[in-house]
Short mmCIF file of C-alpha atoms in Angstrom, two decimals:
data_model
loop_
_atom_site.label_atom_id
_atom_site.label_comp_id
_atom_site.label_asym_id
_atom_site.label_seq_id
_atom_site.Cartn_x
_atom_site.Cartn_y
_atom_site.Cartn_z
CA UNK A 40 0.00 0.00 0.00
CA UNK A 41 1.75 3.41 -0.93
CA UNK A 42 1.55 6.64 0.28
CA UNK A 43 0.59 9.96 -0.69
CA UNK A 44 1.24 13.12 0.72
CA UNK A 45 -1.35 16.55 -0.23
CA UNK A 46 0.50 18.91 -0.69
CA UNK A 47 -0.06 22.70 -1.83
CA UNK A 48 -0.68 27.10 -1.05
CA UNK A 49 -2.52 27.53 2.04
CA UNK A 50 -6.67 27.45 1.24
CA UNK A 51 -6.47 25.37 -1.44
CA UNK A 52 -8.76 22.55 -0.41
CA UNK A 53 -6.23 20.11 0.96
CA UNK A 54 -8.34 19.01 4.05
CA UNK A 55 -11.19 18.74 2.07
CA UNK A 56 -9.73 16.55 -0.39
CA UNK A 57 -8.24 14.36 2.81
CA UNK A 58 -11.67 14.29 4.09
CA UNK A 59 -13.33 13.14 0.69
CA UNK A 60 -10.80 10.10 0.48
CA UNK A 61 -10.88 9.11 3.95
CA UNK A 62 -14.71 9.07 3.63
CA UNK A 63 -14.95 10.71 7.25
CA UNK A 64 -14.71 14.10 8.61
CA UNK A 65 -11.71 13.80 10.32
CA UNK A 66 -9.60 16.96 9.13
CA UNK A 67 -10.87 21.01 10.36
CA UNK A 68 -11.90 22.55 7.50
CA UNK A 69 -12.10 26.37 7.62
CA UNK A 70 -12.16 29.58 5.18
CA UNK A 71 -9.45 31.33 6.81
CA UNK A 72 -6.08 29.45 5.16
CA UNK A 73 -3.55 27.79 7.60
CA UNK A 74 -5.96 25.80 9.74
CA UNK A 75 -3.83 22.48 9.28
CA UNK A 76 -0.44 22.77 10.97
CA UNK A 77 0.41 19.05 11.99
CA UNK A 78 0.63 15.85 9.42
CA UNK A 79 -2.40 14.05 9.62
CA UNK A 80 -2.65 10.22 8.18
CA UNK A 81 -5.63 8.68 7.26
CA UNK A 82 -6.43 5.12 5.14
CA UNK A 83 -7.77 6.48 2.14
CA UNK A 84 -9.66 4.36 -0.80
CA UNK A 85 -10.86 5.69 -4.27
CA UNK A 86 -12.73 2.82 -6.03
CA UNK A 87 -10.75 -0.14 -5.75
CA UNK A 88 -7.33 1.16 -4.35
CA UNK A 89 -6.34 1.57 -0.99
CA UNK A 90 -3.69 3.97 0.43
CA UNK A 91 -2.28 5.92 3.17
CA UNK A 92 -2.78 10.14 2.68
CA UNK A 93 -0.94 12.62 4.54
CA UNK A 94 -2.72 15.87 5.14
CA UNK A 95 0.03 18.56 5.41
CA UNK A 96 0.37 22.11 6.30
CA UNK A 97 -0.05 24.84 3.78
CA UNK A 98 3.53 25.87 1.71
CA UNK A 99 4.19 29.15 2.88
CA UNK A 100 7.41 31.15 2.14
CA UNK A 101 8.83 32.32 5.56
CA UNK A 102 11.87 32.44 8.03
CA UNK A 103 12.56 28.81 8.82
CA UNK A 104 12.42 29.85 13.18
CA UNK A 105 8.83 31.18 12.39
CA UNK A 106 5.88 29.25 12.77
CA UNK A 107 5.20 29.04 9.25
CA UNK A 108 8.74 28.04 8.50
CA UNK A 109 8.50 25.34 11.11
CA UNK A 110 4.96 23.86 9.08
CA UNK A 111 7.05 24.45 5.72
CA UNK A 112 10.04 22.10 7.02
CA UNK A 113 7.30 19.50 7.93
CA UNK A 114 5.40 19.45 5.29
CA UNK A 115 8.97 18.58 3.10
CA UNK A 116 9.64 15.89 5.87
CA UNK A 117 6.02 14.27 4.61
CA UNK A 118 7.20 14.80 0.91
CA UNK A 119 10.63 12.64 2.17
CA UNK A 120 8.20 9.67 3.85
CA UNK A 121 5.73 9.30 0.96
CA UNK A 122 5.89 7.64 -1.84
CA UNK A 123 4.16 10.37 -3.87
CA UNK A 124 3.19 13.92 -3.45
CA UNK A 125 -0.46 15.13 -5.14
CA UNK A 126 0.48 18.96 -5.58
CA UNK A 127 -3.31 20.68 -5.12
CA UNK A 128 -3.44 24.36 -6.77
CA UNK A 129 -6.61 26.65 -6.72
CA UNK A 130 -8.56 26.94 -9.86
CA UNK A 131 -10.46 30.21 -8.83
CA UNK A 132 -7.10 31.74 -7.55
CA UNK A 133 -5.20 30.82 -10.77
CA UNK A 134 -1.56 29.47 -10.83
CA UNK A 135 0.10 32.36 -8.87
CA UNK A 136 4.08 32.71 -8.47
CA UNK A 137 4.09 30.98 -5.04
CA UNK A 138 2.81 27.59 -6.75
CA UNK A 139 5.84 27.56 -9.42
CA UNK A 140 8.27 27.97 -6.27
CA UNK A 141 6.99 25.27 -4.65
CA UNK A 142 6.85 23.11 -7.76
CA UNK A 143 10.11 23.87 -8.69
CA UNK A 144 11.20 22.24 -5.05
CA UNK A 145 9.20 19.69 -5.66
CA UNK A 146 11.20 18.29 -9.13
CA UNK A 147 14.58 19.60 -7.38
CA UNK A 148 13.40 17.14 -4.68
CA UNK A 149 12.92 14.65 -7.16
CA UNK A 150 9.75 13.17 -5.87
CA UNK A 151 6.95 11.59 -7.85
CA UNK A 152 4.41 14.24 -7.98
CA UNK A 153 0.59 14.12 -9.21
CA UNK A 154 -0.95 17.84 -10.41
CA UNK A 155 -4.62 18.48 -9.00
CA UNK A 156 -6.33 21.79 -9.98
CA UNK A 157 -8.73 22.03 -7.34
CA UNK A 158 -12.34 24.04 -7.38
CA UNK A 159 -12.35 23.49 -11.08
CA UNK A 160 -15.79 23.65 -11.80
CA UNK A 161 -16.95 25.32 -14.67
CA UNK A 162 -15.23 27.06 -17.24
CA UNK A 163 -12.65 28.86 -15.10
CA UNK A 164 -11.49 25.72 -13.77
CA UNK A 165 -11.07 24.60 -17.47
CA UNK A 166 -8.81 27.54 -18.00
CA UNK A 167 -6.51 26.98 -14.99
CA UNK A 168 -6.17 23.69 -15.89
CA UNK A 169 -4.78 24.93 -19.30
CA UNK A 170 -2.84 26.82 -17.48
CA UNK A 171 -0.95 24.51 -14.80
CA UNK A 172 0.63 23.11 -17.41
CA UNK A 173 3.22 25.75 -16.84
CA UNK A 174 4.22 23.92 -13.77
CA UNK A 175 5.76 21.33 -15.74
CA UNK A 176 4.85 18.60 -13.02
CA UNK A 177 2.53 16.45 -16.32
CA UNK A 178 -1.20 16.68 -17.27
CA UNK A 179 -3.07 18.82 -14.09
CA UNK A 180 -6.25 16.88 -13.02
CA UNK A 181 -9.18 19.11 -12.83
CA UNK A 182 -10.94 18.27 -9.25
CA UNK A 183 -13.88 19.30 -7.03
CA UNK A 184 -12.44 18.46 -3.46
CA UNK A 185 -16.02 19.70 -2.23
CA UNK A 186 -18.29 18.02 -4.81
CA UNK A 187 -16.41 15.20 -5.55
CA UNK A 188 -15.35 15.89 -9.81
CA UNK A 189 -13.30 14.68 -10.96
CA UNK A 190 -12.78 11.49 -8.94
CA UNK A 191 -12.48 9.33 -11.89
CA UNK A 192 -9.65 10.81 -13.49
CA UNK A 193 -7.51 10.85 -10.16
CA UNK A 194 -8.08 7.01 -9.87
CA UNK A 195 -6.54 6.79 -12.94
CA UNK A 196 -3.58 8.70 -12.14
CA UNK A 197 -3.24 6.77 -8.96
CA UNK A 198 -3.96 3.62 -10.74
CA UNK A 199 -0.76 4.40 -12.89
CA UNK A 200 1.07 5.48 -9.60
CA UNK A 201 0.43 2.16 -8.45
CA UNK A 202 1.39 0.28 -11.27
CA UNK A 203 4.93 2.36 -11.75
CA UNK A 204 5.50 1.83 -7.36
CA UNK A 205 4.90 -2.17 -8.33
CA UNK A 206 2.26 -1.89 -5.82
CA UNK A 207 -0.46 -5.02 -6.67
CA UNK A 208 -4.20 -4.39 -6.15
CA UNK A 209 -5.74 -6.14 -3.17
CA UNK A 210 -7.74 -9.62 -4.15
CA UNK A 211 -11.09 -7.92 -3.03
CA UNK A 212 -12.26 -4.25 -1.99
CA UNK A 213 -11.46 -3.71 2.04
CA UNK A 214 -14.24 -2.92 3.97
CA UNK A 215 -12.24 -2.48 7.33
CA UNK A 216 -10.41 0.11 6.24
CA UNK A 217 -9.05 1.56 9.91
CA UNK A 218 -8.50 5.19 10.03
CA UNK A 219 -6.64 6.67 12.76
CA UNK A 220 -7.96 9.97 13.60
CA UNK A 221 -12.19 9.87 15.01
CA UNK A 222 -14.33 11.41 13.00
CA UNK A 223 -15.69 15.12 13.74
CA UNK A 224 -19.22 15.04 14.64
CA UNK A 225 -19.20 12.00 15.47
CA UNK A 226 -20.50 10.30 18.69
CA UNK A 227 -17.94 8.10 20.93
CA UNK A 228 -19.08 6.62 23.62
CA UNK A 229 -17.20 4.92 25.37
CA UNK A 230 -19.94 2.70 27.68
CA UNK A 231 -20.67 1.19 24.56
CA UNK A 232 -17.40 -0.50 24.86
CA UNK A 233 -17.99 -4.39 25.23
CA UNK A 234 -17.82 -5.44 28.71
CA UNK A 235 -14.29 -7.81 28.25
CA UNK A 236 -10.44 -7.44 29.47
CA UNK A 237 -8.88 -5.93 26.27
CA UNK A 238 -5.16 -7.12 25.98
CA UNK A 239 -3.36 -4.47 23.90
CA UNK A 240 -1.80 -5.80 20.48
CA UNK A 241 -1.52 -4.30 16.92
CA UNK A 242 -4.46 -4.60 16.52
CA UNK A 243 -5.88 -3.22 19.51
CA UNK A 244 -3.71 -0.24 20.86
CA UNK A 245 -3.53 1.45 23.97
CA UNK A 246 -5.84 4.42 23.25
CA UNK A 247 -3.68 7.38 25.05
CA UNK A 248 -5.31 11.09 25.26
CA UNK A 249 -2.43 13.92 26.27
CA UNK A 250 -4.73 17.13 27.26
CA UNK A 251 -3.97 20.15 28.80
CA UNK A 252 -3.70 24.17 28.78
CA UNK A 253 -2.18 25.50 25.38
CA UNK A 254 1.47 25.55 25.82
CA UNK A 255 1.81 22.74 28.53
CA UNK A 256 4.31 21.06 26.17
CA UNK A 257 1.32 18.39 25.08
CA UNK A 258 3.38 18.01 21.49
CA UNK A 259 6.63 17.65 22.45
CA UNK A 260 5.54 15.66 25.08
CA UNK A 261 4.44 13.12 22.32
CA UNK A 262 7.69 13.45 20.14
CA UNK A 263 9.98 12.60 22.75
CA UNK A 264 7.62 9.45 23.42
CA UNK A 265 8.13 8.58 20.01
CA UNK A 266 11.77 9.32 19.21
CA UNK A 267 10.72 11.42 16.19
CA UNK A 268 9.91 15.46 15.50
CA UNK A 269 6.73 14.24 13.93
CA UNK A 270 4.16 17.00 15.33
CA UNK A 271 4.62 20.76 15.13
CA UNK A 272 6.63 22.58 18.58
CA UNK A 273 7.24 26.11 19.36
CA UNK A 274 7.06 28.44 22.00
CA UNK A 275 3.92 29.97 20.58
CA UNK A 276 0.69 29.01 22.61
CA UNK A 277 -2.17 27.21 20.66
CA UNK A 278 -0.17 26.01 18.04
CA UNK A 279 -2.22 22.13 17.96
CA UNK A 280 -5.10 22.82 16.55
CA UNK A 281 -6.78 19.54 15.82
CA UNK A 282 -6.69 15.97 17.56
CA UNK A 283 -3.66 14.43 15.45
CA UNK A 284 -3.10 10.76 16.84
CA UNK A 285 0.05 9.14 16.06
CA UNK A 286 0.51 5.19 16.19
CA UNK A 287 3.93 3.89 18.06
CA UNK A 288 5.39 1.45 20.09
CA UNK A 289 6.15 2.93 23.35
CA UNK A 290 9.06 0.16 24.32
CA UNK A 291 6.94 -2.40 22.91
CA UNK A 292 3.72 -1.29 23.91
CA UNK A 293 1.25 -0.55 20.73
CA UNK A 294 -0.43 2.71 21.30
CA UNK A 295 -2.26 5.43 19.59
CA UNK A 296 -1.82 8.96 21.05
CA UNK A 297 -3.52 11.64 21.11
CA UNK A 298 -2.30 15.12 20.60
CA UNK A 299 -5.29 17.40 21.56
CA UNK A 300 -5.29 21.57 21.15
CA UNK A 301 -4.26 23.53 24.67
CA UNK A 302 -7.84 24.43 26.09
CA UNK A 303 -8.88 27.58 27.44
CA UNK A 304 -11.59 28.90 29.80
CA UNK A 305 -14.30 28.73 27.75
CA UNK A 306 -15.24 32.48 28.35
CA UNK A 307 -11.97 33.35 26.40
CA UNK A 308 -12.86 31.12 23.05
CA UNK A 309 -14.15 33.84 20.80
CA UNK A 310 -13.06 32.34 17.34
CA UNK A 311 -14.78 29.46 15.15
CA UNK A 312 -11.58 27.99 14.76
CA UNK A 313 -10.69 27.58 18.15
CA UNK A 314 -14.18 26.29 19.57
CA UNK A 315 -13.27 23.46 16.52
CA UNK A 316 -10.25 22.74 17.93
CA UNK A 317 -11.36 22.33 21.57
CA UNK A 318 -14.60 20.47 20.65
CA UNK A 319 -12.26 17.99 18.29
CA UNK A 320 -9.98 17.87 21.53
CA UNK A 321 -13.16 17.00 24.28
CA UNK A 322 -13.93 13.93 20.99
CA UNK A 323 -10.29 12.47 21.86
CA UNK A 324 -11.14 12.93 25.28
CA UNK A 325 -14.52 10.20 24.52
CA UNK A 326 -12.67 8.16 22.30
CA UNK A 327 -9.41 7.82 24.80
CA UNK A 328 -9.01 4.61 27.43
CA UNK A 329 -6.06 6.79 29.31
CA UNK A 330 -6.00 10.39 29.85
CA UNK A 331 -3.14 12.04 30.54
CA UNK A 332 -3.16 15.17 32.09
CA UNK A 333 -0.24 17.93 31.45
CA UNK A 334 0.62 20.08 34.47
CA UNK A 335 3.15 23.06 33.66
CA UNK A 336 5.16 22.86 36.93
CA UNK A 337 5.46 26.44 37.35
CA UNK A 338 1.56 26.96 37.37
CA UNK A 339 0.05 23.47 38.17
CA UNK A 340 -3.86 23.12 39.16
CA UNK A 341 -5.17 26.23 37.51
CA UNK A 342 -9.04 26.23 37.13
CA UNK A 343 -8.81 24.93 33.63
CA UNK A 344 -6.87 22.05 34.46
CA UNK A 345 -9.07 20.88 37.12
CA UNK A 346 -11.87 21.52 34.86
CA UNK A 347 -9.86 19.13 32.34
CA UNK A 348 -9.31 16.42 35.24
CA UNK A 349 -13.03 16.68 35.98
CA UNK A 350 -14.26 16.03 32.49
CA UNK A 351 -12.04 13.05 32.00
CA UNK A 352 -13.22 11.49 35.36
CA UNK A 353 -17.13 12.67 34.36
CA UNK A 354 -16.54 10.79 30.75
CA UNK A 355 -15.34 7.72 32.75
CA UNK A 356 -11.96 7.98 31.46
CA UNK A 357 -8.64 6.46 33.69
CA UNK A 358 -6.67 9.68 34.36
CA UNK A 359 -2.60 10.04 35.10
CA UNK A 360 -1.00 13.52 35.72
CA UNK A 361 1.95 14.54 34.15
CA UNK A 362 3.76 17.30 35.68
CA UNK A 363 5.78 19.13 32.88
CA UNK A 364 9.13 20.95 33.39
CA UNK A 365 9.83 19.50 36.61
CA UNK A 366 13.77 20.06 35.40
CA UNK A 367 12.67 23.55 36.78
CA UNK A 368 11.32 22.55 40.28
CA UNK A 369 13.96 22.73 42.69
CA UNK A 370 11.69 22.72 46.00
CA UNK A 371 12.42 19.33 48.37
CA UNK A 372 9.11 17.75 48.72
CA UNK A 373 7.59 19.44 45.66
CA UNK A 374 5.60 16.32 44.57
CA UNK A 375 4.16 15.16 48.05
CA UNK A 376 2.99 18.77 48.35
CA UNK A 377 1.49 18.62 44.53
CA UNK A 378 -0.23 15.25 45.34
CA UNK A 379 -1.72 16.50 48.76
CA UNK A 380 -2.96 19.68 47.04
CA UNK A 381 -4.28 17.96 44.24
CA UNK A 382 -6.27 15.14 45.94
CA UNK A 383 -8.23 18.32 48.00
CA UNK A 384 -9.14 19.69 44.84
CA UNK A 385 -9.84 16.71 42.98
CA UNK A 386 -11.12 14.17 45.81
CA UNK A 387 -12.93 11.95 43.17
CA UNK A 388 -9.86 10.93 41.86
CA UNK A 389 -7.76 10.74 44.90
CA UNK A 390 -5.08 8.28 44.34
CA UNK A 391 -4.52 9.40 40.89
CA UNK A 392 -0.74 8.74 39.62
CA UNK A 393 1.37 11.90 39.51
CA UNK A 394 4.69 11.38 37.03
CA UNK A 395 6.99 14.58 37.26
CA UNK A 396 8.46 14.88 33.51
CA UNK A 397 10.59 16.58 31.48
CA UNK A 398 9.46 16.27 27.85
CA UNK A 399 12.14 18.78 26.30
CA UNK A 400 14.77 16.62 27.95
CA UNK A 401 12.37 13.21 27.82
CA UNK A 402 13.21 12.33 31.50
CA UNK A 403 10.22 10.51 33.17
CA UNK A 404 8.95 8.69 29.98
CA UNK A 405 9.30 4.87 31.75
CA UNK A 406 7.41 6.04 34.53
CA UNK A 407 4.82 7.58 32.71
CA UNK A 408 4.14 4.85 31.03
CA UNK A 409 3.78 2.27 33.36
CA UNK A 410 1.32 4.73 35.38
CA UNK A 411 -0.72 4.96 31.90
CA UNK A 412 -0.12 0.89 31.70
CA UNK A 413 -1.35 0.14 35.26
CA UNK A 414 -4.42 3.11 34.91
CA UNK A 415 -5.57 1.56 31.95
CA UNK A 416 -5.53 -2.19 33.69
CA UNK A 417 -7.52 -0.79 36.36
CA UNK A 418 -10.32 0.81 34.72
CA UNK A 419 -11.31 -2.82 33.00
CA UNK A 420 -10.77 -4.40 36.15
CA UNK A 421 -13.96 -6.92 37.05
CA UNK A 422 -13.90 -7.72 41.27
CA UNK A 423 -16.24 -10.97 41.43
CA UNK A 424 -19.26 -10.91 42.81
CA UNK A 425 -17.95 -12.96 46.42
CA UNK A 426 -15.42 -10.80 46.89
CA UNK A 427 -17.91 -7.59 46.47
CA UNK A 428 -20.54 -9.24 48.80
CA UNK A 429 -17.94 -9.87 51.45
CA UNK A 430 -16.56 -6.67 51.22
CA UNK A 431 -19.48 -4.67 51.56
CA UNK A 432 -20.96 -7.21 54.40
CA UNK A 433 -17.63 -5.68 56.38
CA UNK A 434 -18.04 -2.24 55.48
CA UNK A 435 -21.36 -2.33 56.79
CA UNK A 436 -20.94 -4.28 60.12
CA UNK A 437 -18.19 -1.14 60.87
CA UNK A 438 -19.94 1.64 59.65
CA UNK A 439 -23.50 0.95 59.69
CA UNK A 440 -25.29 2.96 57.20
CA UNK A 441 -27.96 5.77 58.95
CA UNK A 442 -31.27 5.03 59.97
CA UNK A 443 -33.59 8.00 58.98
CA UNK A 444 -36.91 7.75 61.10
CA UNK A 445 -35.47 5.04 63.32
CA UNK A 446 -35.20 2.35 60.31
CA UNK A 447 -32.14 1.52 59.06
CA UNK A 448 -31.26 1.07 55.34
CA UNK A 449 -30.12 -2.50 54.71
CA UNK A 450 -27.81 -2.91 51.99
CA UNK A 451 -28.76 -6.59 50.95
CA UNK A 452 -26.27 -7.16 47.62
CA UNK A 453 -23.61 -5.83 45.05
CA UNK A 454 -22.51 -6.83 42.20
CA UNK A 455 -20.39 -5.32 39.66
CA UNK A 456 -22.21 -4.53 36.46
CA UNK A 457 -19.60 -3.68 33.96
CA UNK A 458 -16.46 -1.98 33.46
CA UNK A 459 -14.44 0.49 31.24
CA UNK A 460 -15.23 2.67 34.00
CA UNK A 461 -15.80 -0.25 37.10
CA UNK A 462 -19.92 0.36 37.25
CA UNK A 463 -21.45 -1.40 40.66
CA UNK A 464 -24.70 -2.06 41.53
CA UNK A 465 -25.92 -1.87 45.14
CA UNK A 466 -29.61 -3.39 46.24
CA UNK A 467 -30.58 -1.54 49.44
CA UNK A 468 -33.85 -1.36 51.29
CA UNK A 469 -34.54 2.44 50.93
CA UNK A 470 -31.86 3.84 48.26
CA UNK A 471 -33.44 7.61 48.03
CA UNK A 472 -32.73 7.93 51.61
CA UNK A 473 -29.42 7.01 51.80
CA UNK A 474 -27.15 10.21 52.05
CA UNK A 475 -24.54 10.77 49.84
CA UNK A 476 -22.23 11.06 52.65
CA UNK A 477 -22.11 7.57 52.71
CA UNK A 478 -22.42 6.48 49.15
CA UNK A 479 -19.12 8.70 49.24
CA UNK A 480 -17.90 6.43 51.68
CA UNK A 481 -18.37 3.35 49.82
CA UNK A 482 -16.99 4.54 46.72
CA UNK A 483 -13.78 5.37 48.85
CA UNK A 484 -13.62 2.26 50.39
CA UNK A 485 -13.71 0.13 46.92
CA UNK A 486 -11.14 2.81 45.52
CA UNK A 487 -8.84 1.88 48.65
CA UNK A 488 -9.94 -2.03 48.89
CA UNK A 489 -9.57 -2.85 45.07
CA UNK A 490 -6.65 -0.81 44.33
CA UNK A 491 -8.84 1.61 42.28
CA UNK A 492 -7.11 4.50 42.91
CA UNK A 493 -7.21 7.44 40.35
CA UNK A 494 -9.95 5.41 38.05
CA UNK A 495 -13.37 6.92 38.27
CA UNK A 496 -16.43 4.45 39.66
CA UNK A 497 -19.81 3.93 38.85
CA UNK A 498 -21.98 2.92 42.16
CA UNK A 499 -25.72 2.61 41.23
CA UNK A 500 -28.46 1.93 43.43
CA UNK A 501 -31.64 -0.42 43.11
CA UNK A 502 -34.33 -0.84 45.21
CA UNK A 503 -35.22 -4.74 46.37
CA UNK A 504 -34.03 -8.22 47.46
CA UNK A 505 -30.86 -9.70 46.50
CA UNK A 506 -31.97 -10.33 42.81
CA UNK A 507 -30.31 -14.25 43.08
CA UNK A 508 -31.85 -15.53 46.37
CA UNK A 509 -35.09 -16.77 44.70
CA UNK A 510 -32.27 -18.72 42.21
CA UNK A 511 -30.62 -19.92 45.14
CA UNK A 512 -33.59 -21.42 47.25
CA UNK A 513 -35.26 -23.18 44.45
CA UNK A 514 -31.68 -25.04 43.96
CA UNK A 515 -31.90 -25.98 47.36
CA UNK A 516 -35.69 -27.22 47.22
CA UNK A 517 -34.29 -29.18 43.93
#
């Protein structure tokens, strides 16, 4: 299967073209050019061929420190992987002197390069179609990235890629066709998950959210995990923009992280773009097993990131805190102070693992890891339905629950219902009485008990009998 990196001027449809092959929503699309900063991969398949797409960053011409000199040298590091490069220019726009720059780097580069003139419909894209011959890069392809024109003639000119990479075609059409990015708009929930242990393999990855406030150091964070430069850095804040997730093997781990854009107080979030960006970040949030939490250790628990912790533990996701530029921190007993401070703020998720880090230097990695490891283990951990009973036959015989009215609430039997958050049910006499006091008490006492600590619990109630004792009297009388 080859690959094929979209390349091309800022604005000129590259996301929507991305989006069209992937068959999903998963790139931001947006008027205003330069929304795509990061490389973005996706399984792409145009009738019967199948392929891997790289969504890149517009070419600009800048300063190679600036921020658009930074997405330049990227996007000509995803020229280097692929196997091809499909050069998109704008139809209504014309061929304009930064497009014959950037396709004479292109031939100097010597890659295989495909010509699409996109928003050609009608008879000015005829024209600039005449017209791109100029680029000498062969015959331009006159496309509709939004309507979807065109389509047939850029199979062929794959098909013909394929043929001259000596790629074969696959037996039969794919129908599983995995991408690796979720899909905007769409809903992930994640107690829809099937009720099982999932081992991680290939297959199956780890599925690893890093969130945070923008500038934490969520990016280079994720590079230095990898071993690779592969998403955008920079001192500016709010550079991420979109959920990118990158596939690796985090010392022989599979897992797919999540790079998620820095997220503000939402009374600050004025533009379209940005309230994209977060919304595509709280998606990766849904879709994650692990969330990891980035502190900056010079302002750690502002209100945003306790918001952040909150959601993750509201969505039922297992949470670890990363504390970023602890290089910096030169207090004794920083952490134990961080930890105490953070458990008062955060008391559902007391326990939680804390990893100082250092992701510019990439000190703390193996201990961030196995905290994600052992969170993730714990958040599809089943407790059997013995050990539950006993448990809570104990907890009751100590502390009694209250009696409102002189009668006391009898909690008759638990059982755990599912997990992928641990979800317990609880059959008590007179549930709408009981105070949540002590259902706070209980959940404590299975976070401590079980080893729970810093995955968020489920405890419902039910009114009635121990649902099993019929079951277990007529097997006697049998």
């Amino acid at each position: 299967m080859f690959t094929l990196a979209i390349v091309g001027r800022p604005n000129v449809g590259k996301s929507t073209l991305f989006n069209r092959l992937v068959g999903k929503r998963l790139a931001l699309v947006d008027d205003q050019p330069g929304v795509t900063r990061d490389l973005r991969e996706g399984a792409a398949r145009l009738g019967d061929l199948t392929f891997t797409i790289i969504d890149t960053a517009g070419l600009e011409e800048a300063d190679a420190a600036s921020l658009p000199g930074r997405m330049r040298a990227l996007t000509e590091r995803a020229v280097d992987m692929a196997d091809a490069s499909l050069f998109v220019v704008d139809a209504r726009a014309g061929i304009l002197p930064q497009d014959e720059v950037f396709a004479d780097i292109l031939r100097k580069k010597g890659a295989k390069v495909l010509l699409a003139v996109n928003k050609a419909e009608g008879r000015q894209g005829a024209d600039a179609s005449m017209d791109a011959w100029r680029l000498g890069l062969g015959q331009p392809i006159p496309i509709s990235a939004e309507h979807g024109e065109g389509m047939g003639d850029l199979y062929t000119a794959l098909d013909a890629l394929r043929e001259e990479l000596n790629q074969p075609l696959p037996e039969e059409a794919r129908t599983d066709v995995v991408t690796t990015d979720i899909e905007l708009g769409e809903e992930l929930d994640g107690d829809a998950a099937a009720d099982a242990f999932f081992a991680i393999s290939e297959e199956r990855p780890a599925q690893v959210a890093v969130v945070g406030r923008p500038n934490a150091g969520k990016s280079t964070l994720i590079n230095a995990i990898i071993g690779d430069e592969r998403l955008l850095t920079g001192p500016e804040a709010g550079i991420t923009r979109d959920a990118i997730s990158v596939r690796t093997d985090w010392d022989g781990t599979p897992m797919r992280i999540f790079d998620t854009a820095g997220m503000r107080k939402k009374a600050r979030i004025s533009e379209k773009l940005e309230k994209m960006s977060v919304s595509d970040g709280l998606r990766a949030v849904k879709f994650a097993e692990v969330v990891v939490l980035l502190l900056d250790a010079d302002k750690p628990f502002e209100t945003q990131d306790l918001r952040l912790a909150d959601l993750a533990e509201r969505e039922g996701r297992a949470v670890v805190v990363a504390i970023n530029k602890w290089d910096l921190v030169s207090e004794p007993g920083a952490l134990k102070l961080m930890r105490a401070e953070f458990e008062r703020l955060l008391p559902q998720l007391k326990g939680a693992p804390l990893v100082p880090v250092s992701a510019l230097r990439g000190e703390g990695l193996e201990k961030l890891r196995a905290a994600v490891l052992r969170a993730r283990d714990k958040w599809q951990m089943r407790v059997t339905t013995a050990k539950l009973n006993r448990w809570l036959y104990e907890m009751t015989v100590n502390h009694p629950p209250p009696a409102p009215g002189g009668r006391r609430i009898r909690l008759r039997y638990m059982t755990q219902a599912k997990t992928r958050p641990p979800t317990f049910i609880v059959f008590c006499s007179r549930p709408e009485e009981l105070p949540d006091s002590y259902k706070r008490f209980l959940i404590n006492g299975l976070r401590r008990d079980f080893k729970l600590e810093g995955t968020p619990i489920r405890l419902l109630w039910r009114k009635g009998e121990n649902p099993f004792e019929g079951k277990a009297r007529a097997r006697k009388i049998h």
